């Protein structure tokens, strides 16, 4: 009789299926991390890496691949790009780029809404996504005036697989609401993102 109840207990309370990891949390950066990213983006190494990615983006628009490889994201309501982790990127420059891009979006007049980290298990790999999310500053428009959305809402993601860098993604999504002005040109956003400072 004991085996019957033991088997029943095992079936009801202890599933043999492993529950995949899925966790999301908000977090904050230390002020020092932001300062280090700003200093790095002004350094010779930072300038060279940013120029290399901007060049790769320009080549990709001409349907030519350059290293690191850039993927252009373009739809009716969103524009952006992703940078694959490969030479000449290193784990350090990969992380610095993530933070430097965030600082540059803030310099374009945006407000940071959130910074979160999501861990999920996909095909026996742990995928970590750190994501900044920015919105244009809130404003009360003048009567009969449209609200400026700048370049749209901006998300910056850093993706790693099993603690190994995979890619960075920057995406601007636009409001299609008639209360908003059309977004400013995405090329202008890119100029601000890659500008030498």
mmCIF file of C-alpha atoms in Angstrom:
data_model
loop_
_atom_site.group_PDB
_atom_site.id
_atom_site.type_symbol
_atom_site.label_atom_id
_atom_site.label_comp_id
_atom_site.label_asym_id
_atom_site.label_seq_id
_atom_site.Cartn_x
_atom_site.Cartn_y
_atom_site.Cartn_z
ATOM 1 C CA UNK A 1 0.000 0.000 0.000
ATOM 2 C CA UNK A 2 2.848 2.379 0.819
ATOM 3 C CA UNK A 3 4.166 2.226 -2.760
ATOM 4 C CA UNK A 4 0.805 3.312 -4.204
ATOM 5 C CA UNK A 5 0.709 6.483 -2.055
ATOM 6 C CA UNK A 6 4.398 7.172 -2.659
ATOM 7 C CA UNK A 7 3.866 6.893 -6.423
ATOM 8 C CA UNK A 8 0.764 9.100 -6.259
ATOM 9 C CA UNK A 9 2.627 11.709 -4.179
ATOM 10 C CA UNK A 10 5.531 11.708 -6.647
ATOM 11 C CA UNK A 11 3.160 12.181 -9.601
ATOM 12 C CA UNK A 12 1.162 14.978 -7.973
ATOM 13 C CA UNK A 13 3.841 16.964 -6.150
ATOM 14 C CA UNK A 14 7.111 16.211 -7.910
ATOM 15 C CA UNK A 15 6.986 16.630 -11.640
ATOM 16 C CA UNK A 16 9.763 14.932 -13.546
ATOM 17 C CA UNK A 17 9.775 17.853 -16.002
ATOM 18 C CA UNK A 18 12.303 20.534 -15.272
ATOM 19 C CA UNK A 19 10.767 24.024 -15.106
ATOM 20 C CA UNK A 20 12.715 26.361 -17.399
ATOM 21 C CA UNK A 21 14.342 29.435 -15.901
ATOM 22 C CA UNK A 22 12.392 32.657 -16.444
ATOM 23 C CA UNK A 23 13.209 35.640 -14.228
ATOM 24 C CA UNK A 24 12.979 39.413 -14.698
ATOM 25 C CA UNK A 25 14.199 42.155 -12.381
ATOM 26 C CA UNK A 26 14.846 45.887 -12.387
ATOM 27 C CA UNK A 27 18.293 47.088 -11.382
ATOM 28 C CA UNK A 28 20.334 50.271 -11.170
ATOM 29 C CA UNK A 29 23.826 51.161 -12.286
ATOM 30 C CA UNK A 30 26.359 52.790 -10.035
ATOM 31 C CA UNK A 31 27.203 56.377 -10.946
ATOM 32 C CA UNK A 32 30.803 55.223 -11.406
ATOM 33 C CA UNK A 33 29.712 52.793 -14.173
ATOM 34 C CA UNK A 34 28.127 55.672 -16.097
ATOM 35 C CA UNK A 35 31.225 57.835 -15.661
ATOM 36 C CA UNK A 36 33.486 55.001 -16.834
ATOM 37 C CA UNK A 37 31.298 54.511 -19.945
ATOM 38 C CA UNK A 38 31.410 58.230 -20.802
ATOM 39 C CA UNK A 39 35.198 58.318 -20.328
ATOM 40 C CA UNK A 40 35.603 55.149 -22.417
ATOM 41 C CA UNK A 41 33.489 56.556 -25.299
ATOM 42 C CA UNK A 42 35.839 59.582 -25.437
ATOM 43 C CA UNK A 43 38.987 57.429 -25.338
ATOM 44 C CA UNK A 44 40.899 56.375 -28.458
ATOM 45 C CA UNK A 45 39.581 52.818 -28.086
ATOM 46 C CA UNK A 46 35.976 53.987 -27.646
ATOM 47 C CA UNK A 47 36.120 56.347 -30.624
ATOM 48 C CA UNK A 48 37.626 53.602 -32.817
ATOM 49 C CA UNK A 49 34.964 51.050 -31.825
ATOM 50 C CA UNK A 50 32.104 53.505 -32.392
ATOM 51 C CA UNK A 51 33.546 54.532 -35.784
ATOM 52 C CA UNK A 52 33.927 50.869 -36.768
ATOM 53 C CA UNK A 53 30.279 50.103 -35.952
ATOM 54 C CA UNK A 54 29.055 53.226 -37.762
ATOM 55 C CA UNK A 55 31.127 52.210 -40.794
ATOM 56 C CA UNK A 56 29.687 48.665 -40.632
ATOM 57 C CA UNK A 57 26.182 50.176 -40.543
ATOM 58 C CA UNK A 58 26.914 52.314 -43.639
ATOM 59 C CA UNK A 59 28.327 49.293 -45.488
ATOM 60 C CA UNK A 60 25.306 47.176 -44.531
ATOM 61 C CA UNK A 61 23.015 49.778 -46.126
ATOM 62 C CA UNK A 62 24.994 49.115 -49.324
ATOM 63 C CA UNK A 63 24.483 45.353 -48.717
ATOM 64 C CA UNK A 64 28.134 44.800 -47.832
ATOM 65 C CA UNK A 65 29.229 43.038 -44.646
ATOM 66 C CA UNK A 66 31.956 44.460 -42.445
ATOM 67 C CA UNK A 67 33.170 43.298 -39.037
ATOM 68 C CA UNK A 68 31.523 43.592 -36.566
ATOM 69 C CA UNK A 69 28.452 42.642 -38.533
ATOM 70 C CA UNK A 70 25.490 45.003 -38.274
ATOM 71 C CA UNK A 71 21.881 44.021 -38.982
ATOM 72 C CA UNK A 72 19.477 46.788 -40.001
ATOM 73 C CA UNK A 73 15.981 46.712 -38.509
ATOM 74 C CA UNK A 74 13.452 48.682 -40.536
ATOM 75 C CA UNK A 75 9.661 48.580 -40.423
ATOM 76 C CA UNK A 76 6.800 51.051 -40.667
ATOM 77 C CA UNK A 77 6.793 51.844 -36.931
ATOM 78 C CA UNK A 78 10.329 50.964 -35.858
ATOM 79 C CA UNK A 79 13.918 51.466 -36.968
ATOM 80 C CA UNK A 80 17.132 50.251 -35.471
ATOM 81 C CA UNK A 81 20.120 47.985 -35.764
ATOM 82 C CA UNK A 82 21.839 45.085 -34.038
ATOM 83 C CA UNK A 83 25.597 44.554 -33.682
ATOM 84 C CA UNK A 84 26.889 40.993 -33.567
ATOM 85 C CA UNK A 85 29.579 40.262 -30.983
ATOM 86 C CA UNK A 86 32.691 39.543 -33.032
ATOM 87 C CA UNK A 87 36.113 41.048 -33.778
ATOM 88 C CA UNK A 88 37.120 43.736 -32.953
ATOM 89 C CA UNK A 89 34.688 43.697 -29.974
ATOM 90 C CA UNK A 90 35.827 42.312 -26.632
ATOM 91 C CA UNK A 91 33.747 41.548 -23.533
ATOM 92 C CA UNK A 92 34.839 44.935 -22.144
ATOM 93 C CA UNK A 93 33.972 46.961 -25.261
ATOM 94 C CA UNK A 94 30.679 45.061 -25.584
ATOM 95 C CA UNK A 95 29.629 46.191 -22.084
ATOM 96 C CA UNK A 96 31.029 49.700 -22.542
ATOM 97 C CA UNK A 97 29.070 50.144 -25.788
ATOM 98 C CA UNK A 98 25.830 49.222 -24.011
ATOM 99 C CA UNK A 99 26.422 51.883 -21.360
ATOM 100 C CA UNK A 100 27.860 54.482 -23.776
ATOM 101 C CA UNK A 101 24.857 54.195 -26.110
ATOM 102 C CA UNK A 102 22.565 54.751 -23.102
ATOM 103 C CA UNK A 103 24.461 57.910 -22.110
ATOM 104 C CA UNK A 104 24.254 59.193 -25.682
ATOM 105 C CA UNK A 105 20.474 58.626 -25.834
ATOM 106 C CA UNK A 106 20.131 60.654 -22.619
ATOM 107 C CA UNK A 107 22.212 63.421 -24.252
ATOM 108 C CA UNK A 108 19.652 63.534 -27.090
ATOM 109 C CA UNK A 109 17.008 64.719 -24.596
ATOM 110 C CA UNK A 110 15.479 61.395 -23.505
ATOM 111 C CA UNK A 111 14.408 60.263 -20.050
ATOM 112 C CA UNK A 112 15.306 56.779 -18.816
ATOM 113 C CA UNK A 113 12.153 54.873 -17.892
ATOM 114 C CA UNK A 114 13.689 51.577 -16.838
ATOM 115 C CA UNK A 115 16.700 49.295 -16.755
ATOM 116 C CA UNK A 116 15.937 45.627 -16.335
ATOM 117 C CA UNK A 117 17.490 42.203 -16.676
ATOM 118 C CA UNK A 118 15.701 39.108 -17.909
ATOM 119 C CA UNK A 119 17.071 35.578 -17.568
ATOM 120 C CA UNK A 120 15.431 32.779 -19.509
ATOM 121 C CA UNK A 121 16.315 29.246 -20.451
ATOM 122 C CA UNK A 122 15.980 28.552 -24.172
ATOM 123 C CA UNK A 123 17.059 25.221 -25.679
ATOM 124 C CA UNK A 124 19.229 24.420 -22.650
ATOM 125 C CA UNK A 125 21.008 27.778 -22.870
ATOM 126 C CA UNK A 126 20.594 30.675 -20.456
ATOM 127 C CA UNK A 127 19.827 33.897 -22.289
ATOM 128 C CA UNK A 128 20.376 37.123 -20.393
ATOM 129 C CA UNK A 129 18.893 40.370 -21.726
ATOM 130 C CA UNK A 130 19.770 43.683 -20.102
ATOM 131 C CA UNK A 131 17.539 46.450 -21.422
ATOM 132 C CA UNK A 132 17.439 50.234 -21.142
ATOM 133 C CA UNK A 133 14.133 51.842 -22.092
ATOM 134 C CA UNK A 134 13.868 55.575 -22.862
ATOM 135 C CA UNK A 135 10.993 57.916 -23.688
ATOM 136 C CA UNK A 136 10.925 61.522 -24.876
ATOM 137 C CA UNK A 137 10.340 63.966 -22.001
ATOM 138 C CA UNK A 138 6.708 64.580 -21.093
ATOM 139 C CA UNK A 139 5.402 67.855 -22.365
ATOM 140 C CA UNK A 140 2.127 69.735 -22.499
ATOM 141 C CA UNK A 141 1.682 70.906 -26.072
ATOM 142 C CA UNK A 142 0.379 74.322 -26.920
ATOM 143 C CA UNK A 143 -3.208 74.453 -28.114
ATOM 144 C CA UNK A 144 -3.637 72.786 -31.541
ATOM 145 C CA UNK A 145 0.053 71.776 -31.555
ATOM 146 C CA UNK A 146 1.309 68.220 -31.899
ATOM 147 C CA UNK A 147 3.495 66.518 -29.297
ATOM 148 C CA UNK A 148 7.147 65.919 -30.231
ATOM 149 C CA UNK A 149 8.192 62.278 -30.008
ATOM 150 C CA UNK A 150 11.820 63.031 -30.928
ATOM 151 C CA UNK A 151 12.908 59.783 -32.621
ATOM 152 C CA UNK A 152 10.280 57.612 -30.875
ATOM 153 C CA UNK A 153 10.730 55.430 -27.800
ATOM 154 C CA UNK A 154 14.214 53.905 -27.630
ATOM 155 C CA UNK A 155 15.258 50.491 -26.304
ATOM 156 C CA UNK A 156 18.870 49.320 -25.987
ATOM 157 C CA UNK A 157 19.420 45.618 -25.323
ATOM 158 C CA UNK A 158 22.558 43.645 -24.469
ATOM 159 C CA UNK A 159 22.103 39.907 -25.024
ATOM 160 C CA UNK A 160 24.390 37.166 -23.736
ATOM 161 C CA UNK A 161 24.071 33.384 -24.072
ATOM 162 C CA UNK A 162 25.564 31.303 -21.254
ATOM 163 C CA UNK A 163 27.430 34.406 -20.052
ATOM 164 C CA UNK A 164 29.024 34.896 -23.497
ATOM 165 C CA UNK A 165 28.300 38.154 -25.391
ATOM 166 C CA UNK A 166 25.950 37.659 -28.356
ATOM 167 C CA UNK A 167 24.675 40.991 -29.710
ATOM 168 C CA UNK A 168 23.559 44.555 -28.932
ATOM 169 C CA UNK A 169 20.302 45.932 -30.305
ATOM 170 C CA UNK A 170 19.032 49.521 -30.507
ATOM 171 C CA UNK A 171 15.440 50.076 -31.599
ATOM 172 C CA UNK A 172 13.387 53.267 -31.927
ATOM 173 C CA UNK A 173 9.627 52.674 -32.066
ATOM 174 C CA UNK A 174 7.291 55.413 -33.218
ATOM 175 C CA UNK A 175 3.903 56.645 -32.071
ATOM 176 C CA UNK A 176 1.326 56.485 -34.851
ATOM 177 C CA UNK A 177 -1.172 58.545 -32.846
ATOM 178 C CA UNK A 178 -2.456 61.716 -34.543
ATOM 179 C CA UNK A 179 -1.565 63.691 -31.399
ATOM 180 C CA UNK A 180 2.152 63.279 -32.166
ATOM 181 C CA UNK A 181 4.460 64.844 -34.721
ATOM 182 C CA UNK A 182 6.210 62.475 -37.092
ATOM 183 C CA UNK A 183 9.475 61.215 -35.596
ATOM 184 C CA UNK A 184 12.668 63.036 -36.476
ATOM 185 C CA UNK A 185 14.797 61.266 -39.126
ATOM 186 C CA UNK A 186 16.482 58.087 -37.913
ATOM 187 C CA UNK A 187 19.733 59.111 -39.646
ATOM 188 C CA UNK A 188 19.798 62.155 -37.369
ATOM 189 C CA UNK A 189 19.392 59.830 -34.361
ATOM 190 C CA UNK A 190 22.351 57.764 -35.616
ATOM 191 C CA UNK A 191 24.465 60.893 -35.998
ATOM 192 C CA UNK A 192 23.778 61.753 -32.353
ATOM 193 C CA UNK A 193 24.514 58.194 -31.240
ATOM 194 C CA UNK A 194 27.886 58.011 -33.017
ATOM 195 C CA UNK A 195 28.978 61.645 -32.821
ATOM 196 C CA UNK A 196 32.529 62.279 -31.588
ATOM 197 C CA UNK A 197 32.335 64.094 -28.251
#
